mmCIF file of N, CA and C in Angstrom:
data_model
loop_
_atom_site.group_PDB
_atom_site.id
_atom_site.type_symbol
_atom_site.label_atom_id
_atom_site.label_comp_id
_atom_site.label_asym_id
_atom_site.label_seq_id
_atom_site.Cartn_x
_atom_site.Cartn_y
_atom_site.Cartn_z
ATOM 1 N N MET F 1 -146.079 -32.920 45.772
ATOM 2 C CA MET F 1 -145.624 -31.592 46.119
ATOM 3 C C MET F 1 -146.452 -30.585 45.328
ATOM 4 N N ASP F 2 -147.028 -29.636 46.053
ATOM 5 C CA ASP F 2 -147.863 -28.622 45.435
ATOM 6 C C ASP F 2 -147.216 -27.257 45.669
ATOM 7 N N ILE F 3 -146.541 -26.729 44.663
ATOM 8 C CA ILE F 3 -145.876 -25.438 44.770
ATOM 9 C C ILE F 3 -146.888 -24.345 44.456
ATOM 10 N N THR F 4 -146.948 -23.349 45.343
ATOM 11 C CA THR F 4 -147.808 -22.195 45.098
ATOM 12 C C THR F 4 -146.931 -20.966 44.907
ATOM 13 N N TYR F 5 -147.447 -20.012 44.163
ATOM 14 C CA TYR F 5 -146.715 -18.800 43.840
ATOM 15 C C TYR F 5 -147.497 -17.604 44.349
ATOM 16 N N SER F 6 -146.767 -16.601 44.827
ATOM 17 C CA SER F 6 -147.430 -15.429 45.378
ATOM 18 C C SER F 6 -146.652 -14.165 45.033
ATOM 19 N N SER F 7 -147.374 -13.125 44.720
ATOM 20 C CA SER F 7 -146.755 -11.809 44.550
ATOM 21 C C SER F 7 -147.164 -10.899 45.708
ATOM 22 N N GLU F 8 -147.759 -11.491 46.725
ATOM 23 C CA GLU F 8 -148.254 -10.698 47.844
ATOM 24 C C GLU F 8 -147.650 -11.099 49.187
ATOM 25 N N HIS F 9 -146.896 -12.175 49.227
ATOM 26 C CA HIS F 9 -146.345 -12.679 50.478
ATOM 27 C C HIS F 9 -144.847 -12.386 50.506
ATOM 28 N N CYS F 10 -144.449 -11.368 51.262
ATOM 29 C CA CYS F 10 -143.029 -11.050 51.404
ATOM 30 C C CYS F 10 -142.445 -11.931 52.502
ATOM 31 N N PRO F 11 -141.398 -12.661 52.210
ATOM 32 C CA PRO F 11 -140.805 -13.568 53.206
ATOM 33 C C PRO F 11 -140.234 -12.813 54.400
ATOM 34 N N ASN F 12 -140.254 -13.476 55.556
ATOM 35 C CA ASN F 12 -139.644 -12.877 56.744
ATOM 36 C C ASN F 12 -138.150 -13.216 56.792
ATOM 37 N N ASP F 13 -137.459 -12.677 57.786
ATOM 38 C CA ASP F 13 -136.007 -12.860 57.886
ATOM 39 C C ASP F 13 -135.593 -14.327 57.925
ATOM 40 N N SER F 14 -136.276 -15.126 58.715
ATOM 41 C CA SER F 14 -135.865 -16.530 58.841
ATOM 42 C C SER F 14 -136.115 -17.295 57.547
ATOM 43 N N GLU F 15 -137.173 -16.979 56.836
ATOM 44 C CA GLU F 15 -137.437 -17.640 55.548
ATOM 45 C C GLU F 15 -136.371 -17.254 54.527
ATOM 46 N N LEU F 16 -136.015 -15.979 54.494
ATOM 47 C CA LEU F 16 -134.960 -15.537 53.587
ATOM 48 C C LEU F 16 -133.617 -16.159 53.946
ATOM 49 N N LYS F 17 -133.323 -16.217 55.236
ATOM 50 C CA LYS F 17 -132.047 -16.800 55.679
ATOM 51 C C LYS F 17 -131.948 -18.260 55.265
ATOM 52 N N GLU F 18 -133.034 -19.010 55.445
ATOM 53 C CA GLU F 18 -133.007 -20.425 55.065
ATOM 54 C C GLU F 18 -132.758 -20.584 53.569
ATOM 55 N N LEU F 19 -133.429 -19.779 52.744
ATOM 56 C CA LEU F 19 -133.263 -19.892 51.293
ATOM 57 C C LEU F 19 -131.894 -19.388 50.847
ATOM 58 N N PHE F 20 -131.506 -18.205 51.271
ATOM 59 C CA PHE F 20 -130.260 -17.609 50.786
ATOM 60 C C PHE F 20 -129.020 -18.264 51.378
ATOM 61 N N SER F 21 -129.166 -19.012 52.457
ATOM 62 C CA SER F 21 -128.004 -19.723 53.010
ATOM 63 C C SER F 21 -127.570 -20.867 52.102
ATOM 64 N N THR F 22 -128.369 -21.195 51.104
ATOM 65 C CA THR F 22 -128.033 -22.290 50.187
ATOM 66 C C THR F 22 -127.125 -21.842 49.051
ATOM 67 N N VAL F 23 -126.814 -20.536 48.978
ATOM 68 C CA VAL F 23 -125.947 -20.018 47.916
ATOM 69 C C VAL F 23 -124.759 -19.277 48.534
ATOM 70 N N GLU F 24 -123.749 -19.054 47.750
ATOM 71 C CA GLU F 24 -122.525 -18.396 48.215
ATOM 72 C C GLU F 24 -122.507 -16.911 47.852
ATOM 73 N N TRP F 25 -123.659 -16.269 47.845
ATOM 74 C CA TRP F 25 -123.728 -14.856 47.485
ATOM 75 C C TRP F 25 -123.392 -13.996 48.695
ATOM 76 N N GLN F 26 -122.733 -12.859 48.467
ATOM 77 C CA GLN F 26 -122.346 -11.961 49.548
ATOM 78 C C GLN F 26 -123.558 -11.535 50.376
ATOM 79 N N VAL F 27 -124.665 -11.296 49.728
ATOM 80 C CA VAL F 27 -125.856 -10.821 50.440
ATOM 81 C C VAL F 27 -126.367 -11.844 51.452
ATOM 82 N N SER F 28 -125.997 -13.087 51.280
ATOM 83 C CA SER F 28 -126.425 -14.141 52.209
ATOM 84 C C SER F 28 -125.948 -13.881 53.629
ATOM 85 N N ARG F 29 -124.900 -13.075 53.769
ATOM 86 C CA ARG F 29 -124.368 -12.748 55.098
ATOM 87 C C ARG F 29 -125.027 -11.503 55.698
ATOM 88 N N HIS F 30 -125.973 -10.914 54.961
ATOM 89 C CA HIS F 30 -126.611 -9.667 55.397
ATOM 90 C C HIS F 30 -128.128 -9.777 55.259
ATOM 91 N N ILE F 31 -128.699 -10.748 55.937
ATOM 92 C CA ILE F 31 -130.132 -11.017 55.812
ATOM 93 C C ILE F 31 -130.962 -9.808 56.244
ATOM 94 N N ASP F 32 -130.510 -9.054 57.235
ATOM 95 C CA ASP F 32 -131.268 -7.873 57.664
ATOM 96 C C ASP F 32 -131.401 -6.863 56.527
ATOM 97 N N ARG F 33 -130.330 -6.644 55.787
ATOM 98 C CA ARG F 33 -130.376 -5.737 54.627
ATOM 99 C C ARG F 33 -131.231 -6.322 53.514
ATOM 100 N N LEU F 34 -131.058 -7.604 53.267
ATOM 101 C CA LEU F 34 -131.830 -8.270 52.222
ATOM 102 C C LEU F 34 -133.321 -8.185 52.525
ATOM 103 N N SER F 35 -133.674 -8.417 53.771
ATOM 104 C CA SER F 35 -135.071 -8.360 54.174
ATOM 105 C C SER F 35 -135.652 -6.969 53.942
ATOM 106 N N ALA F 36 -134.913 -5.943 54.301
ATOM 107 C CA ALA F 36 -135.369 -4.568 54.072
ATOM 108 C C ALA F 36 -135.521 -4.292 52.576
ATOM 109 N N ALA F 37 -134.603 -4.823 51.779
ATOM 110 C CA ALA F 37 -134.650 -4.603 50.331
ATOM 111 C C ALA F 37 -135.882 -5.239 49.689
ATOM 112 N N MET F 38 -136.331 -6.353 50.220
ATOM 113 C CA MET F 38 -137.475 -7.056 49.621
ATOM 114 C C MET F 38 -138.704 -6.158 49.506
ATOM 115 N N TYR F 39 -138.844 -5.223 50.427
ATOM 116 C CA TYR F 39 -139.999 -4.317 50.408
ATOM 117 C C TYR F 39 -139.845 -3.191 49.387
ATOM 118 N N LYS F 40 -138.661 -3.045 48.824
ATOM 119 C CA LYS F 40 -138.391 -1.963 47.876
ATOM 120 C C LYS F 40 -138.484 -2.400 46.415
ATOM 121 N N TYR F 41 -138.494 -3.699 46.166
ATOM 122 C CA TYR F 41 -138.541 -4.169 44.783
ATOM 123 C C TYR F 41 -139.877 -3.822 44.145
ATOM 124 N N ASP F 42 -139.832 -3.552 42.848
ATOM 125 C CA ASP F 42 -141.067 -3.274 42.113
ATOM 126 C C ASP F 42 -141.905 -4.531 41.958
ATOM 127 N N ASN F 43 -141.243 -5.666 41.808
ATOM 128 C CA ASN F 43 -141.935 -6.952 41.700
ATOM 129 C C ASN F 43 -141.182 -7.995 42.509
ATOM 130 N N LEU F 44 -141.921 -8.762 43.268
ATOM 131 C CA LEU F 44 -141.382 -9.874 44.039
ATOM 132 C C LEU F 44 -142.372 -11.020 43.921
ATOM 133 N N ILE F 45 -141.900 -12.124 43.409
ATOM 134 C CA ILE F 45 -142.747 -13.315 43.278
ATOM 135 C C ILE F 45 -142.055 -14.441 44.022
ATOM 136 N N THR F 46 -142.792 -15.090 44.898
ATOM 137 C CA THR F 46 -142.227 -16.145 45.722
ATOM 138 C C THR F 46 -142.855 -17.491 45.371
ATOM 139 N N ALA F 47 -142.106 -18.554 45.652
ATOM 140 C CA ALA F 47 -142.581 -19.927 45.451
ATOM 141 C C ALA F 47 -142.552 -20.635 46.795
ATOM 142 N N TRP F 48 -143.632 -21.339 47.108
ATOM 143 C CA TRP F 48 -143.793 -21.973 48.423
ATOM 144 C C TRP F 48 -144.180 -23.430 48.278
ATOM 145 N N ASP F 49 -143.577 -24.259 49.117
ATOM 146 C CA ASP F 49 -144.005 -25.641 49.299
ATOM 147 C C ASP F 49 -144.633 -25.679 50.684
ATOM 148 N N GLY F 50 -145.939 -25.504 50.728
ATOM 149 C CA GLY F 50 -146.613 -25.327 52.008
ATOM 150 C C GLY F 50 -146.176 -24.009 52.612
ATOM 151 N N ALA F 51 -145.598 -24.059 53.818
ATOM 152 C CA ALA F 51 -145.130 -22.848 54.490
ATOM 153 C C ALA F 51 -143.645 -22.593 54.252
ATOM 154 N N ARG F 52 -143.001 -23.418 53.432
ATOM 155 C CA ARG F 52 -141.558 -23.280 53.198
ATOM 156 C C ARG F 52 -141.295 -22.477 51.927
ATOM 157 N N LEU F 53 -140.494 -21.412 52.069
ATOM 158 C CA LEU F 53 -140.054 -20.624 50.926
ATOM 159 C C LEU F 53 -139.028 -21.439 50.143
ATOM 160 N N VAL F 54 -139.323 -21.728 48.877
ATOM 161 C CA VAL F 54 -138.418 -22.543 48.075
ATOM 162 C C VAL F 54 -137.835 -21.796 46.879
ATOM 163 N N GLY F 55 -138.314 -20.581 46.634
ATOM 164 C CA GLY F 55 -137.762 -19.805 45.537
ATOM 165 C C GLY F 55 -138.341 -18.413 45.497
ATOM 166 N N LEU F 56 -137.616 -17.538 44.799
ATOM 167 C CA LEU F 56 -138.139 -16.196 44.578
ATOM 168 C C LEU F 56 -137.434 -15.549 43.403
ATOM 169 N N VAL F 57 -138.101 -14.571 42.838
ATOM 170 C CA VAL F 57 -137.526 -13.708 41.820
ATOM 171 C C VAL F 57 -137.976 -12.292 42.159
ATOM 172 N N CYS F 58 -137.062 -11.325 41.997
ATOM 173 C CA CYS F 58 -137.433 -9.942 42.272
ATOM 174 C C CYS F 58 -136.768 -9.025 41.257
ATOM 175 N N SER F 59 -137.392 -7.867 41.061
ATOM 176 C CA SER F 59 -136.925 -6.958 40.025
ATOM 177 C C SER F 59 -137.184 -5.504 40.380
ATOM 178 N N LEU F 60 -136.462 -4.664 39.684
ATOM 179 C CA LEU F 60 -136.632 -3.213 39.723
ATOM 180 C C LEU F 60 -136.892 -2.751 38.297
ATOM 181 N N ASP F 61 -137.619 -1.649 38.138
ATOM 182 C CA ASP F 61 -137.859 -1.147 36.788
ATOM 183 C C ASP F 61 -138.052 0.352 36.799
ATOM 184 N N ASP F 62 -137.995 0.953 35.600
ATOM 185 C CA ASP F 62 -138.183 2.396 35.472
ATOM 186 C C ASP F 62 -139.615 2.752 35.070
ATOM 187 N N GLY F 63 -140.473 1.755 34.981
ATOM 188 C CA GLY F 63 -141.873 2.005 34.692
ATOM 189 C C GLY F 63 -142.264 1.934 33.232
ATOM 190 N N ALA F 64 -141.285 1.868 32.319
ATOM 191 C CA ALA F 64 -141.665 1.877 30.910
ATOM 192 C C ALA F 64 -140.671 1.210 29.959
ATOM 193 N N VAL F 65 -139.386 1.371 30.219
ATOM 194 C CA VAL F 65 -138.390 0.944 29.232
ATOM 195 C C VAL F 65 -137.593 -0.275 29.695
ATOM 196 N N THR F 66 -136.964 -0.182 30.866
ATOM 197 C CA THR F 66 -136.025 -1.214 31.297
ATOM 198 C C THR F 66 -136.400 -1.779 32.664
ATOM 199 N N ALA F 67 -136.329 -3.087 32.752
ATOM 200 C CA ALA F 67 -136.494 -3.794 34.024
ATOM 201 C C ALA F 67 -135.211 -4.580 34.272
ATOM 202 N N TYR F 68 -134.864 -4.710 35.532
ATOM 203 C CA TYR F 68 -133.664 -5.441 35.918
ATOM 204 C C TYR F 68 -134.049 -6.517 36.927
ATOM 205 N N ILE F 69 -133.809 -7.753 36.568
ATOM 206 C CA ILE F 69 -134.071 -8.861 37.489
ATOM 207 C C ILE F 69 -132.855 -8.987 38.398
ATOM 208 N N ASN F 70 -133.094 -8.759 39.672
ATOM 209 C CA ASN F 70 -132.003 -8.731 40.627
ATOM 210 C C ASN F 70 -131.660 -10.124 41.152
ATOM 211 N N TYR F 71 -132.657 -10.866 41.592
ATOM 212 C CA TYR F 71 -132.417 -12.213 42.111
ATOM 213 C C TYR F 71 -133.405 -13.202 41.522
ATOM 214 N N LEU F 72 -132.896 -14.335 41.157
ATOM 215 C CA LEU F 72 -133.699 -15.536 40.923
ATOM 216 C C LEU F 72 -132.988 -16.617 41.711
ATOM 217 N N ILE F 73 -133.686 -17.172 42.674
ATOM 218 C CA ILE F 73 -133.084 -18.207 43.511
ATOM 219 C C ILE F 73 -134.115 -19.295 43.769
ATOM 220 N N VAL F 74 -133.674 -20.541 43.629
ATOM 221 C CA VAL F 74 -134.502 -21.699 43.949
ATOM 222 C C VAL F 74 -133.667 -22.604 44.854
ATOM 223 N N HIS F 75 -134.266 -23.027 45.942
ATOM 224 C CA HIS F 75 -133.580 -23.913 46.887
ATOM 225 C C HIS F 75 -133.053 -25.132 46.122
ATOM 226 N N PRO F 76 -131.811 -25.565 46.384
ATOM 227 C CA PRO F 76 -131.235 -26.709 45.660
ATOM 228 C C PRO F 76 -132.103 -27.966 45.685
ATOM 229 N N ASP F 77 -132.816 -28.215 46.776
ATOM 230 C CA ASP F 77 -133.689 -29.397 46.842
ATOM 231 C C ASP F 77 -134.863 -29.314 45.885
ATOM 232 N N TYR F 78 -135.113 -28.130 45.327
ATOM 233 C CA TYR F 78 -136.272 -27.916 44.456
ATOM 234 C C TYR F 78 -135.879 -27.519 43.037
ATOM 235 N N GLN F 79 -134.593 -27.552 42.745
ATOM 236 C CA GLN F 79 -134.146 -27.204 41.399
ATOM 237 C C GLN F 79 -134.477 -28.326 40.420
ATOM 238 N N ARG F 80 -134.563 -27.937 39.161
ATOM 239 C CA ARG F 80 -134.880 -28.851 38.052
ATOM 240 C C ARG F 80 -136.302 -29.425 38.158
ATOM 241 N N MET F 81 -137.188 -28.637 38.756
ATOM 242 C CA MET F 81 -138.597 -29.012 38.875
ATOM 243 C C MET F 81 -139.491 -28.007 38.156
ATOM 244 N N GLY F 82 -138.875 -27.039 37.471
ATOM 245 C CA GLY F 82 -139.646 -26.043 36.735
ATOM 246 C C GLY F 82 -140.006 -24.804 37.547
ATOM 247 N N ILE F 83 -139.546 -24.727 38.791
ATOM 248 C CA ILE F 83 -139.901 -23.588 39.643
ATOM 249 C C ILE F 83 -139.237 -22.307 39.141
ATOM 250 N N GLY F 84 -137.953 -22.364 38.833
ATOM 251 C CA GLY F 84 -137.260 -21.188 38.309
ATOM 252 C C GLY F 84 -137.873 -20.716 37.011
ATOM 253 N N LYS F 85 -138.193 -21.650 36.151
ATOM 254 C CA LYS F 85 -138.826 -21.303 34.873
ATOM 255 C C LYS F 85 -140.178 -20.636 35.093
ATOM 256 N N GLU F 86 -140.960 -21.154 36.033
ATOM 257 C CA GLU F 86 -142.271 -20.570 36.316
ATOM 258 C C GLU F 86 -142.130 -19.189 36.953
ATOM 259 N N LEU F 87 -141.181 -19.016 37.854
ATOM 260 C CA LEU F 87 -140.944 -17.693 38.429
ATOM 261 C C LEU F 87 -140.578 -16.688 37.335
ATOM 262 N N MET F 88 -139.709 -17.099 36.429
ATOM 263 C CA MET F 88 -139.318 -16.214 35.327
ATOM 264 C C MET F 88 -140.502 -15.938 34.396
ATOM 265 N N ARG F 89 -141.291 -16.934 34.104
ATOM 266 C CA ARG F 89 -142.463 -16.730 33.247
ATOM 267 C C ARG F 89 -143.373 -15.670 33.851
ATOM 268 N N ARG F 90 -143.590 -15.769 35.137
ATOM 269 C CA ARG F 90 -144.477 -14.828 35.819
ATOM 270 C C ARG F 90 -143.911 -13.412 35.849
ATOM 271 N N ILE F 91 -142.620 -13.280 36.114
ATOM 272 C CA ILE F 91 -142.069 -11.924 36.193
ATOM 273 C C ILE F 91 -141.939 -11.309 34.804
ATOM 274 N N LEU F 92 -141.600 -12.114 33.808
ATOM 275 C CA LEU F 92 -141.505 -11.580 32.449
ATOM 276 C C LEU F 92 -142.876 -11.131 31.934
ATOM 277 N N LYS F 93 -143.916 -11.768 32.384
ATOM 278 C CA LYS F 93 -145.273 -11.356 32.014
ATOM 279 C C LYS F 93 -145.534 -9.927 32.496
ATOM 280 N N GLU F 94 -144.988 -9.576 33.654
ATOM 281 C CA GLU F 94 -145.136 -8.213 34.184
ATOM 282 C C GLU F 94 -144.470 -7.178 33.279
ATOM 283 N N TYR F 95 -143.479 -7.616 32.507
ATOM 284 C CA TYR F 95 -142.687 -6.692 31.693
ATOM 285 C C TYR F 95 -142.894 -6.888 30.189
ATOM 286 N N ARG F 96 -143.979 -7.458 29.798
ATOM 287 C CA ARG F 96 -144.210 -7.754 28.380
ATOM 288 C C ARG F 96 -144.229 -6.495 27.509
ATOM 289 N N ASP F 97 -144.532 -5.327 28.073
ATOM 290 C CA ASP F 97 -144.570 -4.095 27.285
ATOM 291 C C ASP F 97 -143.302 -3.259 27.411
ATOM 292 N N PHE F 98 -142.328 -3.732 28.143
ATOM 293 C CA PHE F 98 -141.065 -3.014 28.294
ATOM 294 C C PHE F 98 -140.174 -3.280 27.088
ATOM 295 N N MET F 99 -139.196 -2.423 26.874
ATOM 296 C CA MET F 99 -138.277 -2.585 25.754
ATOM 297 C C MET F 99 -137.193 -3.611 26.037
ATOM 298 N N ARG F 100 -136.818 -3.748 27.324
ATOM 299 C CA ARG F 100 -135.765 -4.703 27.654
ATOM 300 C C ARG F 100 -135.874 -5.134 29.110
ATOM 301 N N VAL F 101 -135.460 -6.363 29.340
ATOM 302 C CA VAL F 101 -135.352 -6.920 30.688
ATOM 303 C C VAL F 101 -133.929 -7.439 30.809
ATOM 304 N N GLU F 102 -133.219 -6.953 31.795
ATOM 305 C CA GLU F 102 -131.805 -7.289 31.955
ATOM 306 C C GLU F 102 -131.576 -8.085 33.227
ATOM 307 N N LEU F 103 -130.478 -8.833 33.228
ATOM 308 C CA LEU F 103 -130.012 -9.532 34.422
ATOM 309 C C LEU F 103 -128.557 -9.868 34.233
ATOM 310 N N ILE F 104 -127.902 -10.183 35.315
ATOM 311 C CA ILE F 104 -126.540 -10.695 35.252
ATOM 312 C C ILE F 104 -126.605 -12.134 35.718
ATOM 313 N N ALA F 105 -126.241 -13.043 34.832
ATOM 314 C CA ALA F 105 -126.322 -14.479 35.135
ATOM 315 C C ALA F 105 -124.976 -14.999 35.615
ATOM 316 N N ASP F 106 -125.021 -15.861 36.623
ATOM 317 C CA ASP F 106 -123.817 -16.606 36.984
ATOM 318 C C ASP F 106 -123.413 -17.435 35.771
ATOM 319 N N ALA F 107 -122.126 -17.648 35.606
ATOM 320 C CA ALA F 107 -121.629 -18.369 34.439
ATOM 321 C C ALA F 107 -122.310 -19.728 34.269
ATOM 322 N N GLY F 108 -122.586 -20.412 35.360
ATOM 323 C CA GLY F 108 -123.198 -21.728 35.277
ATOM 324 C C GLY F 108 -124.685 -21.707 34.961
ATOM 325 N N ALA F 109 -125.289 -20.523 34.916
ATOM 326 C CA ALA F 109 -126.737 -20.422 34.700
ATOM 327 C C ALA F 109 -127.099 -19.910 33.306
ATOM 328 N N THR F 110 -126.109 -19.640 32.471
ATOM 329 C CA THR F 110 -126.420 -19.044 31.170
ATOM 330 C C THR F 110 -127.292 -19.949 30.305
ATOM 331 N N GLU F 111 -127.090 -21.241 30.379
ATOM 332 C CA GLU F 111 -127.905 -22.162 29.578
ATOM 333 C C GLU F 111 -129.390 -22.055 29.961
ATOM 334 N N PHE F 112 -129.661 -21.920 31.260
ATOM 335 C CA PHE F 112 -131.037 -21.747 31.734
ATOM 336 C C PHE F 112 -131.661 -20.509 31.096
ATOM 337 N N TYR F 113 -130.944 -19.389 31.120
ATOM 338 C CA TYR F 113 -131.483 -18.146 30.585
ATOM 339 C C TYR F 113 -131.566 -18.170 29.063
ATOM 340 N N ASP F 114 -130.624 -18.866 28.421
ATOM 341 C CA ASP F 114 -130.700 -19.033 26.968
ATOM 342 C C ASP F 114 -132.030 -19.676 26.570
ATOM 343 N N LYS F 115 -132.463 -20.659 27.338
ATOM 344 C CA LYS F 115 -133.716 -21.354 27.042
ATOM 345 C C LYS F 115 -134.933 -20.448 27.211
ATOM 346 N N LEU F 116 -134.761 -19.349 27.947
ATOM 347 C CA LEU F 116 -135.845 -18.381 28.150
ATOM 348 C C LEU F 116 -135.724 -17.202 27.181
ATOM 349 N N ASP F 117 -134.882 -17.373 26.163
ATOM 350 C CA ASP F 117 -134.667 -16.368 25.110
ATOM 351 C C ASP F 117 -133.882 -15.143 25.555
ATOM 352 N N PHE F 118 -133.140 -15.253 26.646
ATOM 353 C CA PHE F 118 -132.197 -14.202 26.991
ATOM 354 C C PHE F 118 -130.959 -14.417 26.141
ATOM 355 N N GLY F 119 -130.250 -13.363 25.864
ATOM 356 C CA GLY F 119 -129.024 -13.475 25.100
ATOM 357 C C GLY F 119 -127.976 -12.537 25.649
ATOM 358 N N ALA F 120 -126.739 -12.852 25.380
ATOM 359 C CA ALA F 120 -125.643 -12.006 25.825
ATOM 360 C C ALA F 120 -125.676 -10.695 25.050
ATOM 361 N N ILE F 121 -125.284 -9.623 25.722
ATOM 362 C CA ILE F 121 -125.175 -8.327 25.061
ATOM 363 C C ILE F 121 -123.708 -7.924 25.054
ATOM 364 N N ASN F 122 -123.380 -7.022 24.185
ATOM 365 C CA ASN F 122 -121.996 -6.570 24.081
ATOM 366 C C ASN F 122 -121.746 -5.514 25.147
ATOM 367 N N ALA F 123 -121.609 -5.982 26.383
ATOM 368 C CA ALA F 123 -121.375 -5.092 27.512
ATOM 369 C C ALA F 123 -120.558 -5.838 28.559
ATOM 370 N N VAL F 124 -119.957 -5.090 29.425
ATOM 371 C CA VAL F 124 -119.170 -5.676 30.504
ATOM 372 C C VAL F 124 -119.879 -5.346 31.815
ATOM 373 N N PRO F 125 -120.292 -6.365 32.569
ATOM 374 C CA PRO F 125 -120.911 -6.078 33.875
ATOM 375 C C PRO F 125 -119.890 -5.398 34.787
ATOM 376 N N MET F 126 -120.322 -4.348 35.428
ATOM 377 C CA MET F 126 -119.450 -3.634 36.349
ATOM 378 C C MET F 126 -120.210 -3.401 37.639
ATOM 379 N N CYS F 127 -119.460 -3.297 38.729
ATOM 380 C CA CYS F 127 -120.103 -3.181 40.038
ATOM 381 C C CYS F 127 -119.215 -2.348 40.953
ATOM 382 N N PHE F 128 -119.827 -1.472 41.713
ATOM 383 C CA PHE F 128 -119.141 -0.713 42.746
ATOM 384 C C PHE F 128 -119.534 -1.305 44.083
ATOM 385 N N LEU F 129 -118.566 -1.753 44.877
ATOM 386 C CA LEU F 129 -118.815 -2.351 46.174
ATOM 387 C C LEU F 129 -118.225 -1.470 47.263
ATOM 388 N N PRO F 130 -119.038 -0.600 47.864
ATOM 389 C CA PRO F 130 -118.487 0.320 48.859
ATOM 390 C C PRO F 130 -117.936 -0.371 50.113
ATOM 391 N N ASP F 131 -118.396 -1.577 50.419
ATOM 392 C CA ASP F 131 -117.941 -2.301 51.608
ATOM 393 C C ASP F 131 -116.618 -3.036 51.394
ATOM 394 N N ALA F 132 -116.208 -3.159 50.151
ATOM 395 C CA ALA F 132 -115.031 -3.995 49.833
ATOM 396 C C ALA F 132 -113.740 -3.359 50.254
#
């Protein structure tokens, strides 16, 4: 298996649907919105096994101080192969001069992020959901 990484190939709707259908995230039911959002991220790095999208990481930033990693997703068939770690390595390289890089981790993923030197902060994640 030869995984390639790209910061120039934005996935199409069907590629996103196949990848995001593997998770129970609310956005998985709104692929049209997700697809439109992919073009708005400041950084998008994708992982491919041939023509198959197997992972991605995307982020937003203010240009100097703070970056926010919005999604890191790796297809379950490709997890524990170093793809998530490589995606994070690549995106963190983009932010090496920033003061902070933030994300909200699922409870089951904190160990993964701990290994990448992320740490918990004294804050409470909050979210406004206008559709709820």
